[in-house]
PDB file of C-alpha atoms in Angstrom:
ATOM      1  CA  GLN D  28       5.099   2.273  -5.868  1.00 74.00           C
ATOM      2  CA  ASN D  29       5.298   5.491  -4.625  1.00 74.00           C
ATOM      3  CA  GLY D  30       1.793   6.796  -3.786  1.00 76.00           C
ATOM      4  CA  ILE D  31      -1.591   7.362  -5.031  1.00 80.00           C
ATOM      5  CA  TRP D  32      -1.612   9.649  -7.957  1.00 81.00           C
ATOM      6  CA  VAL D  33      -5.028  11.540  -9.267  1.00 81.00           C
ATOM      7  CA  PHE D  34      -4.671  12.388 -12.650  1.00 82.00           C
ATOM      8  CA  ASN D  35      -7.979  13.198 -13.825  1.00 81.00           C
ATOM      9  CA  PRO D  36     -11.268  14.485 -11.802  1.00 81.00           C
ATOM     10  CA  LEU D  37     -14.013  11.463 -11.100  1.00 79.00           C
ATOM     11  CA  ASP D  38     -16.513  13.254 -12.105  1.00 82.00           C
ATOM     12  CA  ARG D  39     -14.497  13.924 -15.483  1.00 83.00           C
ATOM     13  CA  ARG D  40     -14.211  11.387 -18.584  1.00 84.00           C
ATOM     14  CA  GLY D  41     -10.775   9.311 -18.853  1.00 82.00           C
ATOM     15  CA  THR D  42      -8.975   7.849 -21.109  1.00 85.00           C
ATOM     16  CA  HIS D  43      -8.428   4.410 -20.230  1.00 86.00           C
ATOM     17  CA  SER D  44      -9.645   1.660 -22.107  1.00 88.00           C
ATOM     18  CA  PRO D  45     -12.262   2.209 -25.473  1.00 90.00           C
ATOM     19  CA  SER D  46     -15.002   0.207 -24.491  1.00 90.00           C
ATOM     20  CA  TRP D  47     -15.065   1.739 -20.727  1.00 88.00           C
ATOM     21  CA  ASN D  48     -13.345   5.204 -21.111  1.00 87.00           C
ATOM     22  CA  GLY D  49     -17.469   7.066 -20.587  1.00 86.00           C
ATOM     23  CA  SER D  50     -18.657   4.214 -17.957  1.00 86.00           C
ATOM     24  CA  ALA D  51     -15.664   3.426 -15.220  1.00 86.00           C
ATOM     25  CA  TRP D  52     -12.883   4.488 -13.972  1.00 86.00           C
ATOM     26  CA  GLY D  53      -9.398   3.587 -14.935  1.00 87.00           C
ATOM     27  CA  VAL D  54      -6.979   2.805 -12.732  1.00 89.00           C
ATOM     28  CA  GLU D  55      -3.188   2.543 -13.832  1.00 89.00           C
ATOM     29  CA  MET D  56      -0.801   0.492 -12.557  1.00 92.00           C
ATOM     30  CA  LEU D  57       3.059   1.912 -13.183  1.00 90.00           C
ATOM     31  CA  GLY D  58       4.494  -1.619 -14.182  1.00 92.00           C
ATOM     32  CA  ASP D  59       4.862  -4.337 -17.127  1.00 93.00           C
ATOM     33  CA  TYR D  60       3.138  -7.201 -15.084  1.00 95.00           C
ATOM     34  CA  ALA D  61       4.081 -10.144 -17.759  1.00 94.00           C
ATOM     35  CA  SER D  62       7.699  -9.411 -16.928  1.00 95.00           C
ATOM     36  CA  GLU D  63       8.478  -8.135 -13.424  1.00 94.00           C
ATOM     37  CA  SER D  64       6.785  -9.495 -10.361  1.00 94.00           C
ATOM     38  CA  PHE D  65       3.437  -8.290  -8.996  1.00 93.00           C
ATOM     39  CA  SER D  66       4.236  -9.773  -5.423  1.00 90.00           C
ATOM     40  CA  SER D  67       7.569  -8.609  -4.494  1.00 89.00           C
ATOM     41  CA  GLY D  68       9.608  -5.384  -4.634  1.00 87.00           C
ATOM     42  CA  ASP D  69       7.921  -2.187  -6.013  1.00 89.00           C
ATOM     43  CA  GLY D  70       5.402  -4.592  -8.005  1.00 90.00           C
ATOM     44  CA  LEU D  71       4.331  -5.215  -4.701  1.00 90.00           C
ATOM     45  CA  ARG D  72       4.191  -1.497  -3.941  1.00 86.00           C
ATOM     46  CA  VAL D  73       2.316  -1.499  -6.782  1.00 90.00           C
ATOM     47  CA  HIS D  74      -0.393  -3.809  -5.819  1.00 91.00           C
ATOM     48  CA  ASN D  75      -1.119  -2.991  -2.367  1.00 88.00           C
ATOM     49  CA  LEU D  76      -1.603   1.267  -3.596  1.00 87.00           C
ATOM     50  CA  ALA D  77      -3.680  -0.813  -6.111  1.00 91.00           C
ATOM     51  CA  VAL D  78      -5.853  -2.627  -3.946  1.00 90.00           C
ATOM     52  CA  VAL D  79      -6.012   0.562  -1.680  1.00 87.00           C
ATOM     53  CA  ALA D  80      -6.934   2.782  -4.615  1.00 88.00           C
ATOM     54  CA  LEU D  81     -10.286   0.089  -5.851  1.00 92.00           C
ATOM     55  CA  ALA D  82     -11.344   0.130  -2.701  1.00 89.00           C
ATOM     56  CA  VAL D  83     -11.863   3.762  -1.712  1.00 85.00           C
ATOM     57  CA  LEU D  84     -12.908   4.222  -5.231  1.00 89.00           C
ATOM     58  CA  PHE D  85     -15.756   1.087  -5.083  1.00 91.00           C
ATOM     59  CA  ARG D  86     -16.894   2.787  -1.583  1.00 87.00           C
ATOM     60  CA  LYS D  87     -17.344   5.777  -2.775  1.00 84.00           C
ATOM     61  CA  LEU D  88     -19.616   4.713  -5.548  1.00 87.00           C
ATOM     62  CA  GLY D  89     -21.565   2.588  -2.715  1.00 89.00           C
ATOM     63  CA  VAL D  90     -20.951  -0.959  -4.221  1.00 91.00           C
ATOM     64  CA  THR D  91     -20.715  -3.459  -1.827  1.00 90.00           C
ATOM     65  CA  GLN D  92     -19.837  -6.301  -3.983  1.00 94.00           C
ATOM     66  CA  VAL D  93     -16.973  -6.312  -6.810  1.00 93.00           C
ATOM     67  CA  THR D  94     -17.734  -8.900  -9.246  1.00 93.00           C
ATOM     68  CA  ASN D  95     -16.418  -9.997 -12.474  1.00 92.00           C
ATOM     69  CA  ASP D  96     -18.965  -7.373 -13.920  1.00 92.00           C
ATOM     70  CA  ASN D  97     -17.672  -4.286 -11.712  1.00 92.00           C
ATOM     71  CA  PHE D  98     -13.898  -4.814 -11.998  1.00 93.00           C
ATOM     72  CA  LYS D  99     -13.029  -5.193 -15.339  1.00 93.00           C
ATOM     73  CA  LEU D 100      -9.196  -5.322 -16.302  1.00 93.00           C
ATOM     74  CA  HIS D 101      -7.978  -3.811 -19.683  1.00 92.00           C
ATOM     75  CA  LYS D 102      -7.040  -7.260 -21.152  1.00 93.00           C
ATOM     76  CA  GLU D 103     -10.901  -7.894 -20.765  1.00 94.00           C
ATOM     77  CA  ASP D 104     -12.278  -4.670 -22.971  1.00 93.00           C
ATOM     78  CA  PRO D 105     -12.983  -6.299 -26.527  1.00 94.00           C
ATOM     79  CA  ALA D 106     -11.672  -3.030 -28.467  1.00 94.00           C
ATOM     80  CA  THR D 107      -7.927  -3.343 -27.020  1.00 91.00           C
ATOM     81  CA  THR D 108      -5.643  -5.726 -27.916  1.00 90.00           C
ATOM     82  CA  HIS D 109      -3.434  -4.763 -25.004  1.00 86.00           C
ATOM     83  CA  ASN D 110      -2.353  -7.943 -22.548  1.00 90.00           C
ATOM     84  CA  CYS D 111      -2.398  -4.952 -19.462  1.00 91.00           C
ATOM     85  CA  PRO D 112      -1.574  -5.249 -16.696  1.00 93.00           C
ATOM     86  CA  GLY D 113      -0.213  -8.597 -17.563  1.00 93.00           C
ATOM     87  CA  SER D 114      -0.106 -12.528 -16.585  1.00 94.00           C
ATOM     88  CA  LYS D 115       1.435 -11.545 -13.315  1.00 95.00           C
ATOM     89  CA  VAL D 116      -1.634  -9.810 -12.079  1.00 95.00           C
ATOM     90  CA  GLN D 117      -3.911 -12.564 -10.898  1.00 95.00           C
ATOM     91  CA  LYS D 118      -7.413 -10.983 -11.317  1.00 94.00           C
ATOM     92  CA  ALA D 119      -9.742 -13.372  -9.142  1.00 95.00           C
ATOM     93  CA  ALA D 120      -6.456 -12.516  -6.257  1.00 94.00           C
ATOM     94  CA  VAL D 121      -7.102  -8.793  -6.615  1.00 95.00           C
ATOM     95  CA  LEU D 122     -10.759  -9.398  -6.499  1.00 94.00           C
ATOM     96  CA  ALA D 123     -10.897 -11.609  -3.161  1.00 94.00           C
ATOM     97  CA  GLU D 124      -7.646  -8.845  -1.260  1.00 93.00           C
ATOM     98  CA  VAL D 125     -10.338  -5.898  -2.719  1.00 93.00           C
ATOM     99  CA  GLN D 126     -13.542  -7.324  -1.324  1.00 93.00           C
ATOM    100  CA  ALA D 127     -11.458  -8.084   2.110  1.00 91.00           C
ATOM    101  CA  LEU D 128     -10.470  -4.672   2.409  1.00 87.00           C
ATOM    102  CA  MET D 129     -14.046  -2.634   1.768  1.00 87.00           C
ATOM    103  CA  SER D 130     -15.645  -5.435   3.774  1.00 86.00           C
ATOM    104  CA  ALA D 131     -13.358  -4.451   6.828  1.00 81.00           C
ATOM    105  CA  PRO D 132     -14.201  -2.089   8.941  1.00 76.00           C
ATOM    106  CA  VAL D 133     -12.721   1.577   7.984  1.00 70.00           C
ATOM    107  CA  VAL D 134      -9.916   2.718  10.179  1.00 71.00           C
ATOM    108  CA  HIS D 135      -8.543   5.859  10.376  1.00 76.00           C
ATOM    109  CA  ARG D 136      -4.413   6.466  10.632  1.00 82.00           C
ATOM    110  CA  VAL D 137      -2.538   8.836  11.119  1.00 85.00           C
ATOM    111  CA  PRO D 138       0.565   9.818   9.167  1.00 90.00           C
ATOM    112  CA  SER D 139       3.191   9.769  11.602  1.00 92.00           C
ATOM    113  CA  ARG D 140       6.982   9.139  11.726  1.00 93.00           C
ATOM    114  CA  VAL D 141       9.304   6.064  12.998  1.00 95.00           C
ATOM    115  CA  VAL D 142      12.788   7.357  14.288  1.00 95.00           C
ATOM    116  CA  ILE D 143      15.290   4.761  14.977  1.00 95.00           C
ATOM    117  CA  TYR D 144      18.159   4.767  16.788  1.00 94.00           C
ATOM    118  CA  ARG D 145      20.908   2.003  16.804  1.00 91.00           C
ATOM    119  CA  ALA D 146      23.701   1.249  18.942  1.00 87.00           C
ATOM    120  CA  GLY D 147      27.211   2.817  18.939  1.00 84.00           C
ATOM    121  CA  MET D 148      25.859   5.562  16.359  1.00 82.00           C
ATOM    122  CA  GLY D 149      25.063   8.084  19.049  1.00 82.00           C
ATOM    123  CA  HIS D 150      22.211  10.456  19.066  1.00 86.00           C
ATOM    124  CA  ASP D 151      21.526  11.155  15.673  1.00 90.00           C
ATOM    125  CA  PRO D 152      19.203   8.317  14.194  1.00 94.00           C
ATOM    126  CA  ALA D 153      20.113   5.384  11.479  1.00 93.00           C
ATOM    127  CA  ALA D 154      16.543   6.325  10.220  1.00 95.00           C
ATOM    128  CA  VAL D 155      13.511   8.288   9.890  1.00 96.00           C
ATOM    129  CA  LEU D 156      10.500   6.804   8.247  1.00 96.00           C
ATOM    130  CA  ASP D 157       7.002   7.394   7.222  1.00 94.00           C
ATOM    131  CA  ALA D 158       4.576   5.520   8.724  1.00 94.00           C
ATOM    132  CA  ASN D 159       0.970   5.243   9.938  1.00 91.00           C
ATOM    133  CA  PHE D 160      -0.872   5.269  13.133  1.00 89.00           C
ATOM    134  CA  ASP D 161      -4.013   3.771  13.488  1.00 83.00           C
ATOM    135  CA  GLY D 162      -4.515   4.101  17.630  1.00 75.00           C
ATOM    136  CA  THR D 163      -3.400   1.330  18.715  1.00 79.00           C
ATOM    137  CA  ALA D 164      -0.361   0.445  16.790  1.00 87.00           C
ATOM    138  CA  VAL D 165       2.706   2.297  14.325  1.00 91.00           C
ATOM    139  CA  TYR D 166       2.625   0.457  10.586  1.00 92.00           C
ATOM    140  CA  VAL D 167       6.162   0.946   8.447  1.00 94.00           C
ATOM    141  CA  ASP D 168       7.064  -0.592   4.916  1.00 94.00           C
ATOM    142  CA  ALA D 169       8.774  -4.309   5.760  1.00 93.00           C
ATOM    143  CA  GLU D 170      11.539  -3.497   3.518  1.00 93.00           C
ATOM    144  CA  LYS D 171      12.442   0.255   4.812  1.00 94.00           C
ATOM    145  CA  LEU D 172      12.349  -0.998   8.478  1.00 94.00           C
ATOM    146  CA  ARG D 173      14.487  -4.510   7.463  1.00 94.00           C
ATOM    147  CA  GLN D 174      17.076  -1.740   6.121  1.00 93.00           C
ATOM    148  CA  ALA D 175      16.826   0.599   8.897  1.00 94.00           C
ATOM    149  CA  THR D 176      17.135  -1.947  11.786  1.00 93.00           C
ATOM    150  CA  GLY D 177      18.980  -4.484  10.105  1.00 90.00           C
ATOM    151  CA  LEU D 178      16.525  -7.190  11.032  1.00 93.00           C
ATOM    152  CA  THR D 179      16.037  -9.932   8.700  1.00 87.00           C
ATOM    153  CA  LYS D 180      12.435 -11.225  10.217  1.00 85.00           C
ATOM    154  CA  ALA D 181      10.118 -11.964   7.270  1.00 77.00           C
ATOM    155  CA  GLY D 182       7.399  -9.659   6.295  1.00 77.00           C
ATOM    156  CA  THR D 183       6.017  -7.804   3.738  1.00 83.00           C
ATOM    157  CA  GLY D 184       4.208  -4.394   2.514  1.00 87.00           C
ATOM    158  CA  GLU D 185       3.362  -2.878   5.781  1.00 90.00           C
ATOM    159  CA  VAL D 186       4.083  -4.107   9.008  1.00 92.00           C
ATOM    160  CA  ARG D 187       3.300  -3.676  12.631  1.00 91.00           C
ATOM    161  CA  VAL D 188       6.498  -1.497  14.038  1.00 94.00           C
ATOM    162  CA  ARG D 189       6.313  -3.605  17.268  1.00 91.00           C
ATOM    163  CA  ASP D 190       5.901  -6.893  15.759  1.00 91.00           C
ATOM    164  CA  PHE D 191       8.536  -6.644  13.668  1.00 93.00           C
ATOM    165  CA  VAL D 192      11.325  -5.504  16.212  1.00 93.00           C
ATOM    166  CA  GLY D 193      10.000  -7.503  19.171  1.00 90.00           C
ATOM    167  CA  ASP D 194      12.552  -7.221  21.958  1.00 89.00           C
ATOM    168  CA  ALA D 195      15.691  -6.308  19.483  1.00 93.00           C
ATOM    169  CA  TYR D 196      14.297  -2.931  20.066  1.00 93.00           C
ATOM    170  CA  SER D 197      12.436  -0.394  22.206  1.00 92.00           C
ATOM    171  CA  VAL D 198       9.370   1.039  21.161  1.00 92.00           C
ATOM    172  CA  ALA D 199       7.975   4.509  22.470  1.00 91.00           C
ATOM    173  CA  TRP D 200       5.134   6.468  20.791  1.00 87.00           C
ATOM    174  CA  GLU D 201       4.759  10.147  21.295  1.00 86.00           C
ATOM    175  CA  PRO D 202       1.726  11.302  20.759  1.00 79.00           C
ATOM    176  CA  THR D 203       2.123  15.074  20.288  1.00 78.00           C
ATOM    177  CA  THR D 204       5.135  14.291  17.821  1.00 83.00           C
ATOM    178  CA  HIS D 205       3.192  11.600  16.261  1.00 86.00           C
ATOM    179  CA  LYS D 206       6.353   9.818  16.061  1.00 91.00           C
ATOM    180  CA  ALA D 207       7.583   6.235  17.215  1.00 92.00           C
ATOM    181  CA  TYR D 208      11.233   6.038  18.568  1.00 92.00           C
ATOM    182  CA  LEU D 209      13.154   3.154  18.540  1.00 93.00           C
ATOM    183  CA  VAL D 210      16.464   2.634  20.603  1.00 94.00           C
ATOM    184  CA  GLU D 211      18.168  -0.943  19.696  1.00 93.00           C
ATOM    185  CA  GLN D 212      18.447  -2.641  22.679  1.00 89.00           C
ATOM    186  CA  PRO D 213      22.057  -3.960  23.460  1.00 79.00           C
ATOM    187  CA  HIS D 214      22.670  -8.150  22.646  1.00 67.00           C
TER     188      HIS D 214
END
């Protein structure tokens, strides 16, 4: 849930599923998705990161169409009895998300920061959040933004900052520092 880690060089054989170790890359999704949610909290973060990792790997392979033939879950390996990644992971939905991300234009993102100032807290920021800037907008994790701003707007995963904070905060982008400054507006 904290990022995408590469444990094995992509040109070396891995150990992830008996039938496919020598012919496929394995993507581990941290969690037990027989009992944990794959659509909220840490599970949603793992879900989103897995979709990104899979899309990047398929692009690296030159695959343009993700299918049941080139995308397998561990539990589909005839040489294993593991029910991995669990019943809460819906293969068709993940496959569709990966395909949609692969079909979208590639947007280069710049790691950024969002600095949040709350009314009545003086010059000390209430929070500094990791973010991404895609050339037109700043994006940040919705739950972290919710906690830092006190706003209860809907949103999961990464959200566009200006859309999330609306008129409750003024937003200023500083291109030289790659920071967005949010200042809470008086009610």
